[in-house]
Coordinates of C-alpha atoms in Angstrom, one line a residue:
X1 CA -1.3 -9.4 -25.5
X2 CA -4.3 -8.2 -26.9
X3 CA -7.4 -10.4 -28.1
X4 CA -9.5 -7.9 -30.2
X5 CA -8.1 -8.3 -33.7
X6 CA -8.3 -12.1 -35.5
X7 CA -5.0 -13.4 -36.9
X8 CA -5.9 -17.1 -39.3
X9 CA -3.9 -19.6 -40.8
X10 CA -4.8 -19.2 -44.6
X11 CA -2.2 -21.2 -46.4
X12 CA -0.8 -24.3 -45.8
X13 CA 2.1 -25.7 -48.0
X14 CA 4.5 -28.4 -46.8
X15 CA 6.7 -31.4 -48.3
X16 CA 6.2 -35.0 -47.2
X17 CA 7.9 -36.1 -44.5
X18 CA 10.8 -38.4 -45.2
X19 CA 14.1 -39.5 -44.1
X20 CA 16.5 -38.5 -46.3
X21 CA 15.7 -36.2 -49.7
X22 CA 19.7 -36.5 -51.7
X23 CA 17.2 -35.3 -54.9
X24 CA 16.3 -31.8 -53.4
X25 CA 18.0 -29.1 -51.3
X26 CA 16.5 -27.2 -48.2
X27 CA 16.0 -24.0 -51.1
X28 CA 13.9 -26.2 -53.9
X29 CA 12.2 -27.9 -50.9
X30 CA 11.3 -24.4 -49.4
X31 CA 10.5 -23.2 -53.0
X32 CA 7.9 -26.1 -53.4
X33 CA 6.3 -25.8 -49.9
X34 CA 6.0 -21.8 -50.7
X35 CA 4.5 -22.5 -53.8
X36 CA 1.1 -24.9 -52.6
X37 CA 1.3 -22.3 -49.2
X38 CA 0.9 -19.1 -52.2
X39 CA -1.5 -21.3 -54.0
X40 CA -4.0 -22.3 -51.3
X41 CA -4.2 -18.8 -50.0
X42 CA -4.9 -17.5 -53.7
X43 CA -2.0 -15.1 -53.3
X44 CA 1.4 -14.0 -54.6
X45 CA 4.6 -13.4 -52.4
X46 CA 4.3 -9.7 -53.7
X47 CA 0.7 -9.4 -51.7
X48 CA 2.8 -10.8 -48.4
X49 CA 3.6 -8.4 -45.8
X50 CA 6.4 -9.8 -43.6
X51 CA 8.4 -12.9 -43.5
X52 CA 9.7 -14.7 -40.6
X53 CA 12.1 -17.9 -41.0
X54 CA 12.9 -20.3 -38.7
X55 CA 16.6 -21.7 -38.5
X56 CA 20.0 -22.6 -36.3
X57 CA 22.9 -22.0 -38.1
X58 CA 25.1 -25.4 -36.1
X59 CA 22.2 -27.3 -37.9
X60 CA 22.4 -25.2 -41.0
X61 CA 26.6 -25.6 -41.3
X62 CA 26.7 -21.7 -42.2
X63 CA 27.0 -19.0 -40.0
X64 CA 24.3 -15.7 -40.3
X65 CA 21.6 -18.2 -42.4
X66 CA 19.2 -14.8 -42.9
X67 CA 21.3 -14.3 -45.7
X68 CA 19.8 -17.6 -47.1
X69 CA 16.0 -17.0 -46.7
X70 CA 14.3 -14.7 -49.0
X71 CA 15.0 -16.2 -52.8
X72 CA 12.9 -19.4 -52.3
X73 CA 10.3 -17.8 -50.2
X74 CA 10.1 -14.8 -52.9
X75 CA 11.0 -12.3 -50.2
X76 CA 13.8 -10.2 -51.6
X77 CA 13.0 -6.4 -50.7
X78 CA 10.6 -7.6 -47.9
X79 CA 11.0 -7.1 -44.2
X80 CA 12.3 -10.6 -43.1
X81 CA 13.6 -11.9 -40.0
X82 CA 14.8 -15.2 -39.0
X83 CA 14.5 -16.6 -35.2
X84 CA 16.6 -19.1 -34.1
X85 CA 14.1 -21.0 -32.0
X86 CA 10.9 -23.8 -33.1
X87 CA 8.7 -22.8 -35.7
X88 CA 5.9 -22.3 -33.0
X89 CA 8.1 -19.5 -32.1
X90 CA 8.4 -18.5 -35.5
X91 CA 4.5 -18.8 -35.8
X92 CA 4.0 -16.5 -32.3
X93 CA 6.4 -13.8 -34.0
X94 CA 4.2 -13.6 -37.6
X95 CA 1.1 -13.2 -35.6
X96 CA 2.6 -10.5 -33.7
X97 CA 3.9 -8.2 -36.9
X98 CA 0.1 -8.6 -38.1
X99 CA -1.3 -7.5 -34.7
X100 CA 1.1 -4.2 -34.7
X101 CA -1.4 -3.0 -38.0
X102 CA 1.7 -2.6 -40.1
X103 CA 0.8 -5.9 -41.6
X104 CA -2.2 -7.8 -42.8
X105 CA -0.4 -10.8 -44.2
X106 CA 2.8 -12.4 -42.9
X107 CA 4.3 -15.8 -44.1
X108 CA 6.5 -18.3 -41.3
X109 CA 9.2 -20.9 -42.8
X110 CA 10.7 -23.7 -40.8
X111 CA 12.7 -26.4 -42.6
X112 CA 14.7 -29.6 -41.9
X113 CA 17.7 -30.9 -43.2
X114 CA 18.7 -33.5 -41.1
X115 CA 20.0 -35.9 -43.6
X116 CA 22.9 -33.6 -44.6
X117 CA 24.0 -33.5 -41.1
X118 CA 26.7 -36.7 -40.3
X119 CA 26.5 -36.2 -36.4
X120 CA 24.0 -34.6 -34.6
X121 CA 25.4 -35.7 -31.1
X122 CA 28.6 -33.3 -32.0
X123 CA 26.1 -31.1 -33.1
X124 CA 23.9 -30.9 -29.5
X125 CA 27.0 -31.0 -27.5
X126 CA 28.0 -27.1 -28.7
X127 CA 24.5 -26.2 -27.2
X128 CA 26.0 -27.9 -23.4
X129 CA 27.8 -25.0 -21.0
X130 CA 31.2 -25.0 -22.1
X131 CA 33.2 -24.6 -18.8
X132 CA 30.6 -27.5 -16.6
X133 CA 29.4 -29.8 -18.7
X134 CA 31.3 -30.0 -22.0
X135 CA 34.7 -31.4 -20.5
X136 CA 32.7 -33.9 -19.0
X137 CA 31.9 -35.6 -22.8
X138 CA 28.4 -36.9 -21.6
X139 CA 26.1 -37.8 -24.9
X140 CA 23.4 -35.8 -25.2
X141 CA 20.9 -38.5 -24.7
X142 CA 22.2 -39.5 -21.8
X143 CA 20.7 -36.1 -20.4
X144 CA 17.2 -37.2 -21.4
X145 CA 18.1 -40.9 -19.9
X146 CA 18.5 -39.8 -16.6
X147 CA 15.8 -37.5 -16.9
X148 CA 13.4 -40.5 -17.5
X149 CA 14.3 -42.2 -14.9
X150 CA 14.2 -39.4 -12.2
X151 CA 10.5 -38.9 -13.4
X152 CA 9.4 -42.2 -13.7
X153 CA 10.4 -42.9 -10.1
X154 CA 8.9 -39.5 -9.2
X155 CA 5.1 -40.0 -11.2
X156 CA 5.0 -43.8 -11.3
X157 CA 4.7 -43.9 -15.1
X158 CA 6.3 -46.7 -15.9
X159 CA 8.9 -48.4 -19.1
X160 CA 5.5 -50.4 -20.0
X161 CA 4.0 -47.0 -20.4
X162 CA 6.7 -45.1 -22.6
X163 CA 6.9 -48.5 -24.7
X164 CA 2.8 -48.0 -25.5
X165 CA 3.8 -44.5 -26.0
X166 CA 5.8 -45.7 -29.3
X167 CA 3.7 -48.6 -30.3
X168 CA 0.6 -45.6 -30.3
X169 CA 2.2 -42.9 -32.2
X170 CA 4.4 -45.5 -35.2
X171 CA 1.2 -47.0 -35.7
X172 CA -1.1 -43.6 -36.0
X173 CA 2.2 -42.5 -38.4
X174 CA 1.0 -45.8 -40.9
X175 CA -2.3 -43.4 -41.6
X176 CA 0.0 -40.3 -42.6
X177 CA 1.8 -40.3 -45.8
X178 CA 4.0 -38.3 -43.9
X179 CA 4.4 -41.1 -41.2
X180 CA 8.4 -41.6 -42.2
X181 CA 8.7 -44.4 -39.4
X182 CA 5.2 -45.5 -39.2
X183 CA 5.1 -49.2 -38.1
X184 CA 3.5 -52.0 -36.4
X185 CA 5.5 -52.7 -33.5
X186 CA 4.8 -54.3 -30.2
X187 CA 5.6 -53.4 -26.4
X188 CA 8.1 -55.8 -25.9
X189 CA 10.5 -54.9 -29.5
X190 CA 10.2 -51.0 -27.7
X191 CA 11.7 -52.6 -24.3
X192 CA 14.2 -54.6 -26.1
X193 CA 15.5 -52.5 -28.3
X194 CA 19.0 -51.5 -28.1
X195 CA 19.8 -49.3 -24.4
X196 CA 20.8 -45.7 -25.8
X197 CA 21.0 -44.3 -21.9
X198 CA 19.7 -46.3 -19.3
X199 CA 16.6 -46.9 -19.4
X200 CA 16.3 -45.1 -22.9
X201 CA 16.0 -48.1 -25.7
X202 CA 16.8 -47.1 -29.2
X203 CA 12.9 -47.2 -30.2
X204 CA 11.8 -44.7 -28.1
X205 CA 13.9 -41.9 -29.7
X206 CA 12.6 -39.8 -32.4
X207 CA 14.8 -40.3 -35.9
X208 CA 15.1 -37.7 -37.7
X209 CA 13.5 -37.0 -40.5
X210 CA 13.6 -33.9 -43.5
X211 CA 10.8 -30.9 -44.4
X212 CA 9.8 -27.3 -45.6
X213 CA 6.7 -25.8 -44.0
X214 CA 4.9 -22.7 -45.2
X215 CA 2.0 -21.1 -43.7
X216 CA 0.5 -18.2 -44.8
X217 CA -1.4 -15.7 -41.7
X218 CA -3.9 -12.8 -42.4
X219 CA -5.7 -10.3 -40.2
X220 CA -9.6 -11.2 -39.9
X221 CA -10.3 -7.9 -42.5
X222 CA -8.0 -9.7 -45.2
X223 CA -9.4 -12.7 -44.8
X224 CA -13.0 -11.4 -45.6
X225 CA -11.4 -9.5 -48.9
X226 CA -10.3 -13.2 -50.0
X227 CA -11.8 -16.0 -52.1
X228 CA -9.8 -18.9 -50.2
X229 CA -9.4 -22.4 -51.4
X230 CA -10.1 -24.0 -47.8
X231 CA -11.4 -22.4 -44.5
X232 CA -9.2 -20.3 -42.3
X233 CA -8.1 -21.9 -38.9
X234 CA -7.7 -19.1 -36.3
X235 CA -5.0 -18.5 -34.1
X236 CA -6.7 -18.6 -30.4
X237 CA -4.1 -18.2 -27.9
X238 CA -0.3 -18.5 -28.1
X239 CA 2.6 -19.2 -25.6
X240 CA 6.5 -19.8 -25.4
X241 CA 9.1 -19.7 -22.7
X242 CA 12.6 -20.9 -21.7
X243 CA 13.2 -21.9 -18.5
X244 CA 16.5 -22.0 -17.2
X245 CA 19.0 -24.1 -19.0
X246 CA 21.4 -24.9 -16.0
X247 CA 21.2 -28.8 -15.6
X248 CA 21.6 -28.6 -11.7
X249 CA 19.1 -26.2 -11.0
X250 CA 15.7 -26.9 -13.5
X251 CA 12.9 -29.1 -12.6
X252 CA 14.1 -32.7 -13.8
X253 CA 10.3 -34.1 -13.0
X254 CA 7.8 -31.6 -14.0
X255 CA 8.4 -30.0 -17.5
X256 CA 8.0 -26.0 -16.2
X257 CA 8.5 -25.0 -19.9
X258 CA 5.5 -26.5 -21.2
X259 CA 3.5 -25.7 -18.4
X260 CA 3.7 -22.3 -18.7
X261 CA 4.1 -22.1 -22.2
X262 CA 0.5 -23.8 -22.4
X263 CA -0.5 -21.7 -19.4
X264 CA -0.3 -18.6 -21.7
X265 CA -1.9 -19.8 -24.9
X266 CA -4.8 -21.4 -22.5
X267 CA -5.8 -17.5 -20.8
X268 CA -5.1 -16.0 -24.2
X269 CA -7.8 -18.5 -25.9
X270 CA -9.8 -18.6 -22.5
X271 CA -9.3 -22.5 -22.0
X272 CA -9.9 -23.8 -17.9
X273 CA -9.9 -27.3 -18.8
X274 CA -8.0 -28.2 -21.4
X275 CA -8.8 -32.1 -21.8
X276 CA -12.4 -31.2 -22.1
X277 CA -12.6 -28.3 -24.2
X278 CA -9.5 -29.0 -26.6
X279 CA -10.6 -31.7 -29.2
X280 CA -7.1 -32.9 -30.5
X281 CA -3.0 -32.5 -29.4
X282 CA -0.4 -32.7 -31.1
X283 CA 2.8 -32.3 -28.5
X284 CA 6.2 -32.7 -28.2
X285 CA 7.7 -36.8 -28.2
X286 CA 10.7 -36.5 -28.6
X287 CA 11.6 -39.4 -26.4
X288 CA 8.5 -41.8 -25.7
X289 CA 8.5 -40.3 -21.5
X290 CA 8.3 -37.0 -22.6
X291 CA 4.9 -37.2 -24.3
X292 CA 3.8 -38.4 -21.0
X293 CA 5.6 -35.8 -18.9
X294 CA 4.4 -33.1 -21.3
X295 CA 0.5 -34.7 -21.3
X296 CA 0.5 -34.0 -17.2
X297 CA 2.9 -30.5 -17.4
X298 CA 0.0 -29.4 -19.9
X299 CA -2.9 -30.1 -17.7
X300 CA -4.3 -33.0 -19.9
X301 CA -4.1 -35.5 -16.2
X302 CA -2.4 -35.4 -12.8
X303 CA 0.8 -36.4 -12.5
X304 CA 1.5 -39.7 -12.8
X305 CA -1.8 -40.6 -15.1
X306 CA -0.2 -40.2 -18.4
X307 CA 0.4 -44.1 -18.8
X308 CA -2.5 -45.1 -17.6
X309 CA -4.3 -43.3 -20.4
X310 CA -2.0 -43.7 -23.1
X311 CA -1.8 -47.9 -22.2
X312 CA -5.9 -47.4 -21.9
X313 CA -6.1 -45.9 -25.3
X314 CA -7.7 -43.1 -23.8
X315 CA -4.7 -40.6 -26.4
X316 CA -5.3 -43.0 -29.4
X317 CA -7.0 -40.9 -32.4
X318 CA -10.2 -42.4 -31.8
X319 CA -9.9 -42.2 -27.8
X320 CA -11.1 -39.3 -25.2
X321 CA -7.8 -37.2 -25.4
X322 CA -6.6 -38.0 -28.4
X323 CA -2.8 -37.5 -28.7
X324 CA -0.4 -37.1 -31.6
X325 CA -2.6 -39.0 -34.2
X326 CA -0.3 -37.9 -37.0
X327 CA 2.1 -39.9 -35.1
X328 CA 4.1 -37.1 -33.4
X329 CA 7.8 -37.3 -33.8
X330 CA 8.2 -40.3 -32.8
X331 CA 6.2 -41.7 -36.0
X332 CA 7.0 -38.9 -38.5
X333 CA 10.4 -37.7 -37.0
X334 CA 12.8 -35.7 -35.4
X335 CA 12.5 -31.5 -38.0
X336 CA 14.6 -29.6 -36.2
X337 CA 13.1 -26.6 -36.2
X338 CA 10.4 -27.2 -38.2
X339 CA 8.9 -30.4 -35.7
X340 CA 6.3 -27.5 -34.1
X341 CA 5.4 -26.1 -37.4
X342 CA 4.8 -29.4 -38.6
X343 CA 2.6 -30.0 -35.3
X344 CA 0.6 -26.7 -36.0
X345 CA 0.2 -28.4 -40.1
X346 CA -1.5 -31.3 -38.9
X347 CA -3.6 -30.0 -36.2
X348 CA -4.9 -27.5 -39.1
X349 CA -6.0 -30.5 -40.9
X350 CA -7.8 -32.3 -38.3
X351 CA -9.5 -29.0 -38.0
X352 CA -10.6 -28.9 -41.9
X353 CA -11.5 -32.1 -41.6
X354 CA -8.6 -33.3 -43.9
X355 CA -7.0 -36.1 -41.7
X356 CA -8.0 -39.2 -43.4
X357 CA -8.1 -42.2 -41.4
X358 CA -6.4 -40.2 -38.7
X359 CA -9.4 -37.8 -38.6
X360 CA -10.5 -37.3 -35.1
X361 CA -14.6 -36.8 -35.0
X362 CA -16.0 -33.5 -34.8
X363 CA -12.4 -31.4 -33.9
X364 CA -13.2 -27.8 -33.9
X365 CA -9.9 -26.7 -31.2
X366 CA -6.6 -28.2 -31.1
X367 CA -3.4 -27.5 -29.6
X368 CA 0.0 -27.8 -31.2
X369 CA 2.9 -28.4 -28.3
X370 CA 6.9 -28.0 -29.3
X371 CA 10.5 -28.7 -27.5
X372 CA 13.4 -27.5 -29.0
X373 CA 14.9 -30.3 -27.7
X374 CA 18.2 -31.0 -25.7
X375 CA 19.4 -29.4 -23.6
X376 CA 17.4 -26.7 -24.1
X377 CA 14.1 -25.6 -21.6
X378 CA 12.0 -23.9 -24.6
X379 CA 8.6 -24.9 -25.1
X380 CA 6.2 -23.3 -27.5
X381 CA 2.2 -23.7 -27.5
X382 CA -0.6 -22.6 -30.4
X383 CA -4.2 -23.1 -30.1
X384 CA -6.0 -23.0 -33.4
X385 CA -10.0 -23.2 -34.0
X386 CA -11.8 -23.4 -36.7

């Protein structure tokens, strides 16, 4: 992929994080999102080139969901796609219609709707392989259960460390009005919380929560022709891959997907060290151990130091590496396919300098992380600069 031209990140529109929104559906939640997006980059969705969505139709309860994209975006008549996959997927495939030339603006969508859906266990089991593992009734989380505990017994993390893993990213979530479960918890009510899948407790899994993301992109010669409300944020490298998704054969300790997800974004943006030269990550927690499987798959430590930071406070927002100060998933919850877009929101504002309390000091590069979750091996990486 080619480095010469300069895509940015010019509009930002979103709804608050919350987690349930019976007043508002998915389209008027969209429609709002687009609007501050359209607003902030000072443009209408008639000067917008391309339109990429972001959306699974199990999660959507209708089959073809393209068909349900372009009226609140203001897409009708435009070229619009929609990618079943994370936003940061989403996000990789609007950069790439403005590198072709045929575009010099593009706008990405991801939404969540959690709330309307009753089961999401049913939901999860139609992505298992039908003829192994779905006669076998396992519950989804029971995947990510024993996953935990093969790699805790492989890195020497331990429960202590996943429990500081929650108590970090619910408080950081009380900074963000977005921070749906932000609370002040301790180790201990993390540990004995309710056992999901041994030795998963009921506190270290992300609820969900609902959202409609908006970002507008430009090419570095439409973003000189502009008068824009709020700096641009450049897109400096970019990654995704799915490793395989057969249970018996993928790497249960060492999270291949993120690592060379992040590999790619890391040579595109000409990063060697990441924990020095990134100022701020925002990564996937879906489950308290995988923020610390993800922090050494990344590069951020060796294996097996990601709880000895985060129970340092070496990841806290004020710390060396800071980690997930918006208070990842685990604080803000579980979007579907709009948690990486939302990851690639905040790290936007640390970069403008809009964080609040959360603001890490003098962040100029960041890195926005996604998993698409179980059972799947996707991972998709971003690294933004201002």
């Amino acid at each position: 992929m080619t480095t010469e031209k300069r895509v940015a990140i010019i509009g930002v529109g979103y709804t608050i994080p919350r987690i349930a929104t019976p007043e508002a559906s998915y389209r008027e939640m969209t429609f709002a999102a687009a609007v501050r997006a359209y607003n902030e980059a000072g443009m209408s969705p008639k000067d917008i080139g391309c339109f990429t969505a972001c959306s699974e139709d199990f999660n959507e309860g209708v089959s073809i969901f393209d068909e349900y994209v372009p009226d609140q975006l203001g897409a009708p008549l435009k070229p619009v796609h929609t990618i079943s996959g994370d936003g940061l997927q989403g996000l990789a495939a609007a950069y790439m219609q403005i590198m072709t030339g045929l575009f010099d603006t593009a706008v990405v969508e991801a939404h969540s709707k959690a709330s309307n859906i009753v089961n999401h266990d049913n939901v999860l089991e139609f992505a298992m392989d039908p003829i192994f593992h779905r006669p076998l009734n396992i519950m989804p989380c029971t995947l990510a259960g024993l996953e935990m505990k093969r790699y805790l017994s492989e890195s020497g993390n331990t429960l202590d460390n996943c429990a500081d893993v929650v108590v970090k990213n619910m408080a950081n979530a009380l900074y963000n009005p977005g921070g749906a479960y932000g609370a002040l918890i301790s180790r201990q009510d993390v540990l004995n919380s309710p056992k999901v899948a041994e030795p998963l407790t009921g506190l270290q899994i992300s609820g969900y929560s609902d959202v409609a993301i908006v970002l507008v992109l430009a090419s570095e010669e439409k973003v000189k022709s502009l008068k824009l409300s709020a700096p641009p944020v450049w897109i400096k490298g970019l990654g995704w891959i799915t490793e395989t998704s057969w249970l018996e054969t993928h790497d249960w300790v060492e999270a291949v997907y993120a690592r060379d997800a992040c590999q790619r974004a890391y040579k595109q943006a000409n990063i060697k060290k990441p924990a020095d030269e990134i100022d701020v990550f925002e990564i996937d927690d879906t489950f308290a151990y995988k923020e610390l499987q993800h922090m050494e798959s990344i590069g951020l430590c060796k294996r097996g130091e990601a709880g000895k930071l985060v129970s340092a406070g070496a990841t806290s927002f004020e710390g060396d590496i800071p980690v997930n100060p918006s208070g990842g998933s685990l604080g803000t919850g579980n979007m579907l396919e709009a948690s990486g877009l939302y990851k690639a929101v905040e790290i936007v504002k640390q970069l403008r300098g809009e964080a609040g309390r959360r603001q890490v000091k003098n962040a100029k590069k960041g890195l926005a992380f996604a998993w698409r979750g179980l059972p799947t091996t996707t991972g998709a990486a971003v690294v933004l600069e201002k």
